[in-house]
mmCIF file of C-alpha atoms in Angstrom:
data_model
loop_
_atom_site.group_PDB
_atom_site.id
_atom_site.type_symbol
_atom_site.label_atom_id
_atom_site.label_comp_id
_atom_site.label_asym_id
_atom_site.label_seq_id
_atom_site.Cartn_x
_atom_site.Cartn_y
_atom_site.Cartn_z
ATOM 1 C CA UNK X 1 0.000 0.000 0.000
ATOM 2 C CA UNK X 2 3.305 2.219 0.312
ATOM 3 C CA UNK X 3 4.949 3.522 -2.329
ATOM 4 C CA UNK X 4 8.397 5.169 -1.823
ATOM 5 C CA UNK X 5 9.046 7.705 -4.222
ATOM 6 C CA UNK X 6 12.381 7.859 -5.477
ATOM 7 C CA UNK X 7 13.645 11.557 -5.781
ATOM 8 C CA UNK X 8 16.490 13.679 -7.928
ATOM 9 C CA UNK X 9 17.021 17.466 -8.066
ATOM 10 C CA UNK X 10 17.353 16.636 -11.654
ATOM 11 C CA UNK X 11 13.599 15.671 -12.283
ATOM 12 C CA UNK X 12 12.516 16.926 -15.400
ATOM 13 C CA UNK X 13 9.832 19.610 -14.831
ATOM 14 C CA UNK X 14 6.617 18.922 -16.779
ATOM 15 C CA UNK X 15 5.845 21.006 -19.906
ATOM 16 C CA UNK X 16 3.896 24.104 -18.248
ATOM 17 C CA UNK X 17 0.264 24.845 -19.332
ATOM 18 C CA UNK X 18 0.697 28.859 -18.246
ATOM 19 C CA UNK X 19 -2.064 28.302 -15.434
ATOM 20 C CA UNK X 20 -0.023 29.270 -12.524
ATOM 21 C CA UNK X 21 -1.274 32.383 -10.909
ATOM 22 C CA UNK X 22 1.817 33.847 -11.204
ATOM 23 C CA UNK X 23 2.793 31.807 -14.231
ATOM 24 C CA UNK X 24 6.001 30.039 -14.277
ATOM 25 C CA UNK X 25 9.240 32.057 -12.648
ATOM 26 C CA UNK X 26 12.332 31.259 -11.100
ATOM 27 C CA UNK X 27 15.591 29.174 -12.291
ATOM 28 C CA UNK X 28 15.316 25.076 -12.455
ATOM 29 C CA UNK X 29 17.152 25.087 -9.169
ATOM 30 C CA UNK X 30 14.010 25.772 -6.986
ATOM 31 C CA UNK X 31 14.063 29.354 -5.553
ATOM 32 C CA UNK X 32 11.785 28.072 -2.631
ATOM 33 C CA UNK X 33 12.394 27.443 0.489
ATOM 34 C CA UNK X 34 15.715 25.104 0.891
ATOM 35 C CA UNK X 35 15.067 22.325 2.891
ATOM 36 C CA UNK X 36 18.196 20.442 2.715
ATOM 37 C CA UNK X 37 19.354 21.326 6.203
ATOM 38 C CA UNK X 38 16.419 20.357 7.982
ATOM 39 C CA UNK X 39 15.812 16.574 7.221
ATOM 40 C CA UNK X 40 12.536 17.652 5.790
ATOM 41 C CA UNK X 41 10.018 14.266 5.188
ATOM 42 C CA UNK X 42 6.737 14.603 3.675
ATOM 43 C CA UNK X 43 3.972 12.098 2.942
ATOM 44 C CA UNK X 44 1.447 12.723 -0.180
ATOM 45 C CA UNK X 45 -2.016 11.734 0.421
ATOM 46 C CA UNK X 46 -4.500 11.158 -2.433
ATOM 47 C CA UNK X 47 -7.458 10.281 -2.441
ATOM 48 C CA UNK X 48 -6.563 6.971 -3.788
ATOM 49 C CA UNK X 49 -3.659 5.291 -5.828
ATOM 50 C CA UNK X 50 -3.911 4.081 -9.144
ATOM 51 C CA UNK X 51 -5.594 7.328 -10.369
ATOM 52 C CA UNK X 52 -3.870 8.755 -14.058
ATOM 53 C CA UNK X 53 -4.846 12.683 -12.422
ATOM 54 C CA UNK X 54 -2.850 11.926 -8.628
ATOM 55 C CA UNK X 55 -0.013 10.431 -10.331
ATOM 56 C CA UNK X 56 0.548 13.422 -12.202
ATOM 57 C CA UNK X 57 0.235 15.402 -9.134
ATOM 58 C CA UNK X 58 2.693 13.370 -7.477
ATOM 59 C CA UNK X 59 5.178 13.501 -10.084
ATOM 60 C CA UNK X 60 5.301 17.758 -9.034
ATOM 61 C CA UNK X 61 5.293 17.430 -5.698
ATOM 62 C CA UNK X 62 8.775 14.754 -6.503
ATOM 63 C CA UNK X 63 9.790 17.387 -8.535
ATOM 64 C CA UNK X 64 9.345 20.187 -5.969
ATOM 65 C CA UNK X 65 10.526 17.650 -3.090
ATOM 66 C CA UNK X 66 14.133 16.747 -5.684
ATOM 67 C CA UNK X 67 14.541 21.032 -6.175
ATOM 68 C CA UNK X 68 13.619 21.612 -1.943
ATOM 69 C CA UNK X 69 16.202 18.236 -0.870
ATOM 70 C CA UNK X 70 12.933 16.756 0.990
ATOM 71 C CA UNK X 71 12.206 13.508 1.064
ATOM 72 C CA UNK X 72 8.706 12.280 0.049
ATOM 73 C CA UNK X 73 6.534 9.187 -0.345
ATOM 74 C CA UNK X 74 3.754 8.681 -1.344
ATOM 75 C CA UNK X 75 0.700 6.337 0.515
ATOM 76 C CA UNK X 76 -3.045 5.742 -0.199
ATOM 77 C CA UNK X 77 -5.838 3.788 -0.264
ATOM 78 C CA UNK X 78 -7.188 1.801 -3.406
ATOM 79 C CA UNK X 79 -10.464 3.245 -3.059
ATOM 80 C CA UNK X 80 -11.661 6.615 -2.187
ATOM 81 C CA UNK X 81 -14.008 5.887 0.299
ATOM 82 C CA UNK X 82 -14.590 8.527 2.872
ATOM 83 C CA UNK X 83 -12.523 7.248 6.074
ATOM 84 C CA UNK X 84 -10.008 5.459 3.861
ATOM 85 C CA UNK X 85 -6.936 7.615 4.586
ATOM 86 C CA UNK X 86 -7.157 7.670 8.151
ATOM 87 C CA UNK X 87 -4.635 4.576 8.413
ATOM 88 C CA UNK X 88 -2.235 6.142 6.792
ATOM 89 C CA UNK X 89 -2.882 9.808 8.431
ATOM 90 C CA UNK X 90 -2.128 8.053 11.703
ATOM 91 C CA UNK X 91 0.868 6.216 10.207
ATOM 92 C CA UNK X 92 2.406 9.153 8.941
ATOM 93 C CA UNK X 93 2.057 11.245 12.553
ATOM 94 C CA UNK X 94 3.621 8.326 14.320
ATOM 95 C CA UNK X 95 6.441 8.305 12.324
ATOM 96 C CA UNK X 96 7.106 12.523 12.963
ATOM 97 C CA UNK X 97 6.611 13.545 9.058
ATOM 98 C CA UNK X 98 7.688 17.523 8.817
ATOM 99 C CA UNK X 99 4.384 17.479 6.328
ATOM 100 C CA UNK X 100 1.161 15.471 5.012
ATOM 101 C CA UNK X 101 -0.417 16.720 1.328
ATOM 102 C CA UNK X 102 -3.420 15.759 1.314
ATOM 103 C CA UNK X 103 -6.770 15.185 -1.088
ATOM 104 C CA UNK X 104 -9.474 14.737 1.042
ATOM 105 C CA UNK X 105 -11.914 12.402 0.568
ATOM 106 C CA UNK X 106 -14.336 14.037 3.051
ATOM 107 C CA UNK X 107 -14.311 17.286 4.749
ATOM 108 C CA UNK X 108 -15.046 15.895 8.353
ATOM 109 C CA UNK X 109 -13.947 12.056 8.536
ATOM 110 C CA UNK X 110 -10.665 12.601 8.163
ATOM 111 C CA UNK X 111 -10.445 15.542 10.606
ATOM 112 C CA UNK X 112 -9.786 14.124 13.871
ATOM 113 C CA UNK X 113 -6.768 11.633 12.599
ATOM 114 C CA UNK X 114 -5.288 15.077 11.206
ATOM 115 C CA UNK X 115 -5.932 17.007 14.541
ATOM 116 C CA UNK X 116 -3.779 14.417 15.995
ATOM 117 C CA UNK X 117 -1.088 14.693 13.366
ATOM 118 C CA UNK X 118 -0.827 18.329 13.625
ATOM 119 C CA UNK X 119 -0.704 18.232 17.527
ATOM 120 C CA UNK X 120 2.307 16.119 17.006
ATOM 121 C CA UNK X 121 3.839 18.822 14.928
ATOM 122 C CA UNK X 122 3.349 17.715 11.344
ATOM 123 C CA UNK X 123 1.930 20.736 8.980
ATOM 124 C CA UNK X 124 -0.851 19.649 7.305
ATOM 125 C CA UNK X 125 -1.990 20.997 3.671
ATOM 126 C CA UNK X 126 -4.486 19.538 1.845
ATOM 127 C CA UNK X 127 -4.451 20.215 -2.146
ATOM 128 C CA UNK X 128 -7.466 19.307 -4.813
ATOM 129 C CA UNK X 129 -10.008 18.723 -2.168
ATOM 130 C CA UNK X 130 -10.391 20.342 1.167
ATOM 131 C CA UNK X 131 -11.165 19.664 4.386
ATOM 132 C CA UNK X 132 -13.012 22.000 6.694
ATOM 133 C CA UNK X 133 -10.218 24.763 7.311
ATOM 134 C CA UNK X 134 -10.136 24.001 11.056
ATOM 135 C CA UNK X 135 -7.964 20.633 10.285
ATOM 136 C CA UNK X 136 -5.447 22.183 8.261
ATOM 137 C CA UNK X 137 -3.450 24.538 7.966
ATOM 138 C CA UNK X 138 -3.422 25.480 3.856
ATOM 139 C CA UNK X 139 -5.200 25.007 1.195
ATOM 140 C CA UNK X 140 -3.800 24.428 -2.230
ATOM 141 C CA UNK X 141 -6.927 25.446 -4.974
ATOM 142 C CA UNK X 142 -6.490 24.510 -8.078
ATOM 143 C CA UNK X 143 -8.647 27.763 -9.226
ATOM 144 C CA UNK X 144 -11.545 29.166 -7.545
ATOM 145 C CA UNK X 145 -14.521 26.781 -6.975
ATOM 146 C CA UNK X 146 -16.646 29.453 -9.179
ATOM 147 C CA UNK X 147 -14.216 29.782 -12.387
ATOM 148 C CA UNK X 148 -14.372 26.081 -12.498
ATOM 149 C CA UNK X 149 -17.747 25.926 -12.254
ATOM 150 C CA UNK X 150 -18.243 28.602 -15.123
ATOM 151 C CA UNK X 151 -15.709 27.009 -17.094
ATOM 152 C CA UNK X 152 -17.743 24.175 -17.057
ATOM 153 C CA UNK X 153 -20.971 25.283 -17.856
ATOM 154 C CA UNK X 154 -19.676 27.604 -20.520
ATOM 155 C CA UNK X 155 -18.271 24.207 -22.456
ATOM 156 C CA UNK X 156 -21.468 22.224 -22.045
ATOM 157 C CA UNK X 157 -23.802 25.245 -23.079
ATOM 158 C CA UNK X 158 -21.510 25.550 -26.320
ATOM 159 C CA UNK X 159 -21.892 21.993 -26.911
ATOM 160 C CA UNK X 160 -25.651 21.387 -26.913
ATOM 161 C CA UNK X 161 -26.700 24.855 -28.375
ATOM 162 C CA UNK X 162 -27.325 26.221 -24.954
ATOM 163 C CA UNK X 163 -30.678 24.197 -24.004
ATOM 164 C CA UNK X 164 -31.499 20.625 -23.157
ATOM 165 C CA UNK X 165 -31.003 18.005 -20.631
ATOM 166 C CA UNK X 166 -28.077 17.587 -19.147
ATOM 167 C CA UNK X 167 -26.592 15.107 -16.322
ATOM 168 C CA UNK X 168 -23.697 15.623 -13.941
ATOM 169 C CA UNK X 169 -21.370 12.899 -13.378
ATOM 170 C CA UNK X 170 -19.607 13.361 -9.739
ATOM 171 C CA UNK X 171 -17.191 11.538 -7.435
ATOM 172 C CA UNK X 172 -18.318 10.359 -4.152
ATOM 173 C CA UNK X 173 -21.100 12.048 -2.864
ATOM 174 C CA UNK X 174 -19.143 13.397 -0.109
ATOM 175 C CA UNK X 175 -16.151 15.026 -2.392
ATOM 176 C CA UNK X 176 -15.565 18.380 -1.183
ATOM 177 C CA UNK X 177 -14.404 20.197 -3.875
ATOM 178 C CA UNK X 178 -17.293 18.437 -6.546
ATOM 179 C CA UNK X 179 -20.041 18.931 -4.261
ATOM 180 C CA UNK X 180 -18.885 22.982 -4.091
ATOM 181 C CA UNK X 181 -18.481 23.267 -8.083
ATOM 182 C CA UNK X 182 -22.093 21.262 -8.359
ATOM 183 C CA UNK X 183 -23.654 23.525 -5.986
ATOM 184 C CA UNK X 184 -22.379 27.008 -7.748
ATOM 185 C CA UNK X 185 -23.319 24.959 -11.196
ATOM 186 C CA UNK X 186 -26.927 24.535 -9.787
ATOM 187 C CA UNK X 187 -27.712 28.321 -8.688
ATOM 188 C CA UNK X 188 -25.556 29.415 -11.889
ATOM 189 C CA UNK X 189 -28.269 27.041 -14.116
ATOM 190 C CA UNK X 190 -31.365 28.711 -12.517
ATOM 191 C CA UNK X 191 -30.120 32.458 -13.193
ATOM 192 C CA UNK X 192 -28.012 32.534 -16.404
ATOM 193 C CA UNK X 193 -29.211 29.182 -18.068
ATOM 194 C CA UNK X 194 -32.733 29.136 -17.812
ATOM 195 C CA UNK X 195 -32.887 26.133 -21.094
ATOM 196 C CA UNK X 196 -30.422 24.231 -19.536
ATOM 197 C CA UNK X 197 -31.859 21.172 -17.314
ATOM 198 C CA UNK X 198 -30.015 19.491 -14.639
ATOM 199 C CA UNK X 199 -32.256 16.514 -14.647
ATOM 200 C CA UNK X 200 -30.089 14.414 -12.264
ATOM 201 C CA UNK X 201 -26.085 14.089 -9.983
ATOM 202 C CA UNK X 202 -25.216 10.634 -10.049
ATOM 203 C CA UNK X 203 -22.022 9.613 -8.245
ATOM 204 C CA UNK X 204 -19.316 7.099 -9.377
ATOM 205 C CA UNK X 205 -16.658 7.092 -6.943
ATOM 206 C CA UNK X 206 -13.586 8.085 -8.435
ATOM 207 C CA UNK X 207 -14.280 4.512 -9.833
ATOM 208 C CA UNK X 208 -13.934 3.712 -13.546
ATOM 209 C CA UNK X 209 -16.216 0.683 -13.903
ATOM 210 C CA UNK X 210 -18.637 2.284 -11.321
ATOM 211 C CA UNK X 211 -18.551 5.694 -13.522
ATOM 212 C CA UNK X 212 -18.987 3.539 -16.914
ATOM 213 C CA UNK X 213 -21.910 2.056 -15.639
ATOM 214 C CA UNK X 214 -23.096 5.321 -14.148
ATOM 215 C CA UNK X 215 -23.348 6.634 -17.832
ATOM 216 C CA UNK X 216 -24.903 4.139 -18.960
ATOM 217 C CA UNK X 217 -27.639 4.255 -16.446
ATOM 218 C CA UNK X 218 -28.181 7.792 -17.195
ATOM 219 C CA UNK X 219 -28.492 7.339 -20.813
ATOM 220 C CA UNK X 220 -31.172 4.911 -20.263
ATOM 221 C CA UNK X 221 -32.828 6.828 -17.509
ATOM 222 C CA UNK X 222 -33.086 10.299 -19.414
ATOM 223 C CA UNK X 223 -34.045 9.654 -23.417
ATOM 224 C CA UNK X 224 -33.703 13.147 -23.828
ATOM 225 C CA UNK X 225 -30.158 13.934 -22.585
ATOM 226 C CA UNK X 226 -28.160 16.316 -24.245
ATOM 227 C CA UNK X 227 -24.814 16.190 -22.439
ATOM 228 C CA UNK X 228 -22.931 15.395 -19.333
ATOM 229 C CA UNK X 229 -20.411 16.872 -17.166
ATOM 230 C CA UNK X 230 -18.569 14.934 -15.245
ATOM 231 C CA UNK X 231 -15.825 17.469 -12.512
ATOM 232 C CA UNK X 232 -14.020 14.241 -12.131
ATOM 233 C CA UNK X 233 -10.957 13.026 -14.554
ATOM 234 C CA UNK X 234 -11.901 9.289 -13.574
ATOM 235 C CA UNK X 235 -15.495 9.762 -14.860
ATOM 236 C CA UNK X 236 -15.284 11.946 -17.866
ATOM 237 C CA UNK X 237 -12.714 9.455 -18.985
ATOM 238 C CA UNK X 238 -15.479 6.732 -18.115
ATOM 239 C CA UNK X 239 -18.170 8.681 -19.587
ATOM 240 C CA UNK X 240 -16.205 8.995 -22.819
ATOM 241 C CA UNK X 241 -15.404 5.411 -23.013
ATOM 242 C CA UNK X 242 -19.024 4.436 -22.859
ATOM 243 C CA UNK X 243 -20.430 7.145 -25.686
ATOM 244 C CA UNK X 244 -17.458 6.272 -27.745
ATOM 245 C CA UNK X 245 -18.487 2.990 -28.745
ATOM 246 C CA UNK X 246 -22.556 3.381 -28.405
ATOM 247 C CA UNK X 247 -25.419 4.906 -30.305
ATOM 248 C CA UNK X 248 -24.971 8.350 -28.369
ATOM 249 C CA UNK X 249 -22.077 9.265 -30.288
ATOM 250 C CA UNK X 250 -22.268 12.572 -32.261
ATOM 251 C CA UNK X 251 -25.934 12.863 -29.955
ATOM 252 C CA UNK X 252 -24.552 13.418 -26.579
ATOM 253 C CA UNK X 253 -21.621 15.612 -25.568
ATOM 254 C CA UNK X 254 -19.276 14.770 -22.669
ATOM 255 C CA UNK X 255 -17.228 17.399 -20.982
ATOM 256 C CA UNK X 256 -15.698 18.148 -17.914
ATOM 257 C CA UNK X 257 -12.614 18.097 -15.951
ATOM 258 C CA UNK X 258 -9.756 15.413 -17.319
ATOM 259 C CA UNK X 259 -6.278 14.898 -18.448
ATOM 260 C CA UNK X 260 -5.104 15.374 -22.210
ATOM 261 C CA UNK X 261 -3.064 11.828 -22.016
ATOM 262 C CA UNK X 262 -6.818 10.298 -20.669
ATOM 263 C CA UNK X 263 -9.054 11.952 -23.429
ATOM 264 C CA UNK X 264 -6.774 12.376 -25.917
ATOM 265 C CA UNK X 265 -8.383 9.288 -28.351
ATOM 266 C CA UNK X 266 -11.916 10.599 -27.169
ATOM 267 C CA UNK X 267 -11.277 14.015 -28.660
ATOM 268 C CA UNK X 268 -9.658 12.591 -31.880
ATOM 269 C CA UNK X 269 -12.632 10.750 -32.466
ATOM 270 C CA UNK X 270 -15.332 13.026 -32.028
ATOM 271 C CA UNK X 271 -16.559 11.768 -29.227
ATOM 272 C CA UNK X 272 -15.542 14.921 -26.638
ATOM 273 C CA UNK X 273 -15.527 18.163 -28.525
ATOM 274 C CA UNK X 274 -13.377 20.181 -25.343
ATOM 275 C CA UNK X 275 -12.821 19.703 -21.467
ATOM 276 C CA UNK X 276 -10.795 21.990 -18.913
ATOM 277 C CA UNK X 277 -8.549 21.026 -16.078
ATOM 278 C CA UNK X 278 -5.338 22.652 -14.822
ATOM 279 C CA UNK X 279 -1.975 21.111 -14.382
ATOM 280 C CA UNK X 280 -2.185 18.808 -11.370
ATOM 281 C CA UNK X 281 1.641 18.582 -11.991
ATOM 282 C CA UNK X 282 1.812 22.250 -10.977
ATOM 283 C CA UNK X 283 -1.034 21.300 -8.297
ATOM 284 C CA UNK X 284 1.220 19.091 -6.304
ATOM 285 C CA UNK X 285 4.451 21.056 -7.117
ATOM 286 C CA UNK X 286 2.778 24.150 -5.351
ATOM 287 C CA UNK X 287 1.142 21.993 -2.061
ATOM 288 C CA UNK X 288 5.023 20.851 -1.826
ATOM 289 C CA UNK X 289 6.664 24.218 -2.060
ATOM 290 C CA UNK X 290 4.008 25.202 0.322
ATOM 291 C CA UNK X 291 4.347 22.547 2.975
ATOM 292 C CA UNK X 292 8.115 23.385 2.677
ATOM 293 C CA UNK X 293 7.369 27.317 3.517
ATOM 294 C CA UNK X 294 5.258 25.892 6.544
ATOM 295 C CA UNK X 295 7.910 23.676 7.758
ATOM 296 C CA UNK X 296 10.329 26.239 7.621
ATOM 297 C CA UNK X 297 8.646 28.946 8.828
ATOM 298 C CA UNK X 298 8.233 31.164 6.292
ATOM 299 C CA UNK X 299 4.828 31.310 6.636
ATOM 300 C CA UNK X 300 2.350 30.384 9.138
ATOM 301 C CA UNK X 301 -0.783 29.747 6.665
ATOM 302 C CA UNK X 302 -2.163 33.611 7.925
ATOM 303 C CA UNK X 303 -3.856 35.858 5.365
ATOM 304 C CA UNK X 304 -1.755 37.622 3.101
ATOM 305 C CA UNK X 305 1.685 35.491 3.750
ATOM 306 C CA UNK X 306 3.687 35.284 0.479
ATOM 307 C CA UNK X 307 6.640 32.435 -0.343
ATOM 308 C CA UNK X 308 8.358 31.836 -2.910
ATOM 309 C CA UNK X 309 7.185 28.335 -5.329
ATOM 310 C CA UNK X 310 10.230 27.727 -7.081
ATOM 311 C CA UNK X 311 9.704 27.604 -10.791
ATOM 312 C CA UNK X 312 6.089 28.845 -10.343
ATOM 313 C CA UNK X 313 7.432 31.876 -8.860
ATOM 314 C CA UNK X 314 5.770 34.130 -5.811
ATOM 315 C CA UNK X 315 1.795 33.103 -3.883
ATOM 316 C CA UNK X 316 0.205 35.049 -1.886
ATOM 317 C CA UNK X 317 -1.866 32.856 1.094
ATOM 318 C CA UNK X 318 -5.855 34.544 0.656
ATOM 319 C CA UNK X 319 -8.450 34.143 3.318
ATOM 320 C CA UNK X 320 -8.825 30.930 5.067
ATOM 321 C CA UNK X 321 -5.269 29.874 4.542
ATOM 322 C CA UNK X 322 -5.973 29.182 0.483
ATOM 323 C CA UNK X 323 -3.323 29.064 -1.867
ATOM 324 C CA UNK X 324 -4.805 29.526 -5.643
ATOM 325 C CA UNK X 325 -2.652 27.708 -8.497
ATOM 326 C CA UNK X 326 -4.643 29.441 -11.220
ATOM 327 C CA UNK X 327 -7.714 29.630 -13.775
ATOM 328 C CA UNK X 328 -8.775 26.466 -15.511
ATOM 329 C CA UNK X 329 -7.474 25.850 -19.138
ATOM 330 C CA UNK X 330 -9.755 24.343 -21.978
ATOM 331 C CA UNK X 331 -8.119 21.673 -24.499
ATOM 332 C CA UNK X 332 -9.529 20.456 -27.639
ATOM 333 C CA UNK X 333 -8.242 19.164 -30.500
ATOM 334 C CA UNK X 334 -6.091 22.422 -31.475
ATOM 335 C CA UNK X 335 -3.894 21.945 -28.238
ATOM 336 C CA UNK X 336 -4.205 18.473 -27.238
ATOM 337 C CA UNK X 337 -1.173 17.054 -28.277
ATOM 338 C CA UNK X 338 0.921 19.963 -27.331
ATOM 339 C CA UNK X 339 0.409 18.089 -23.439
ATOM 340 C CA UNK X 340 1.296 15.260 -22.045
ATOM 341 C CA UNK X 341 0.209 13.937 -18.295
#
């Protein structure tokens, strides 16, 4: 269940997308905060291994971890069931880790294992998905919940002609940062999409059969369906699959949030005219330069604290301890290939 990652200051960085808030700065050395002196060890935390979107995340935060001389492995669950990372939350503070990164499967039922961690002096920053602020200490966003929520609703509106039926295909019904995007998406249907339908929220768990089957249930369940988005890379990859090969090809569009390397075929094919996402390279290459910044004391996760991200240059920490990578990024078949994670 434990992977070690194996780190070099020589990791190649990942070809940047230009979503950083500050876009990419600095020299390949780093310019964060050097670690090297202080024996820093970090665990990464995602919601579950095995998942194309995490890996890529994990490969930045090696990268970041190589520049900062931290060492860092990663651990997880095979599913991402709401108390699955506990375990390894209470491994990690019993072995004194300087830092956990974290994707939280729930907001709540994760909270008291990280209480415990952080009383033993680990910092604690979750990344992708939040829990409440009280069991952390930052936040790293990968854009504000509403610009991904518009972004989304802007791509399925294009895609169906701006009225219809359409279907949103979630994570886990507890998923912080989904249910936040799906909530904005509802009250943003009712006052600037009023032909738009949001007939029904089905949930597949980060799962890929689960989410396959999930579309396929929908399709049968709603005739009239125009198009689904799916805020999950796991099940607009699913979601594509299914349509791909069925009679809802060229009838239904699919969009959402997913990786170029995952929908790549799907786009070539017709099948997904355009998705968004940001770099979750950059995601977990920020949420490591910032646990290094909280290790070190360069910041205390306070409003308005700044630190240096190495290549991604300088952050500024907003209200309730959030760090903000950047604005979501839209590929379709005129950028696609330029990408790869």
């Amino acid at each position: 269940m434990k992977l070690t990652s194996v780190l070099a200051a020589g990791t190649a960085a990942v070809l940047a997308v230009g979503l950083a808030a500050c876009g990419a700065g600095g020299d390949a050395s780093g310019g964060g905060t050097n670690a090297a002196d202080d024996d820093v060890t970090m665990t990464m935390l995602p919601k579950n291994l095995g998942n194309p979107y995490f890996e890529a995340s994990t490969t930045g935060a090696e990268e970041a971890a190589g520049e900062l001389g931290a060492t860092l492995d990663e651990v997880g669950p095979d599913t991402a069931s709401p108390d699955s990372q506990v375990p390894f939350i209470n491994t990690a503070a019993q072995q004194g880790v300087s830092a956990l990164i974290v994707s939280a499967n729930d907001p709540t039922a994760i909270g008291d294992a990280l209480d415990e961690a952080r009383s033993a002096g680990t910092k604690v920053v979750t990344f992708d998905s939040d829990t409440e602020p009280q069991f952390r200490d930052l936040f790293v966003n990968q854009a504000s919940a509403e610009g991904i929520a518009d972004k989304q609703l802007e791509l399925i509106s294009d895609q169906i002609g701006g009225k219809g039926e359409i279907a949103i295909l979630s994570a886990s019904a507890n998923a912080t940062n989904q249910n936040a995007w799906i909530k904005i998406m509802e009250e943003k249907l009712a006052s600037d999409y009023p032909d738009i339908t949001l007939v029904e929220t089905a949930y597949g768990d980060d799962d890929d059969q689960t989410s396959f089957d999930k579309t396929a249930a929908l399709l049968q369940s709603h005739p009239d369906l125009k198009g689904i988005v799916s805020p999950t890379t796991v099940g607009i990859a699913a979601a594509a699959r299914y349509v791909s090969t069925s009679e809802y090809k060229g009838k239904v569009a699919v969009t959402g949030l997913g990786t170029p390397n995952q929908m790549r075929e799907y786009v070539d094919d017709g099948t997904v005219e355009a998705f968004a996402l940001w770099n979750p390279n950059d995601l977990g290459y920020l949420a490591t330069q910032a646990a290094a910044a909280l290790v070190a004391g360069d910041i205390t996760g306070a409003e308005g604290d700044t630190f240096e991200a190495g290549r991604l240059g300088e952050y500024t920490v907003e209200a309730d301890g959030v760090v903000v990578l950047g604005e979501p990024f839209v590929f379709d078949k005129s950028n696609i290939d330029d990408f790869d994670f």
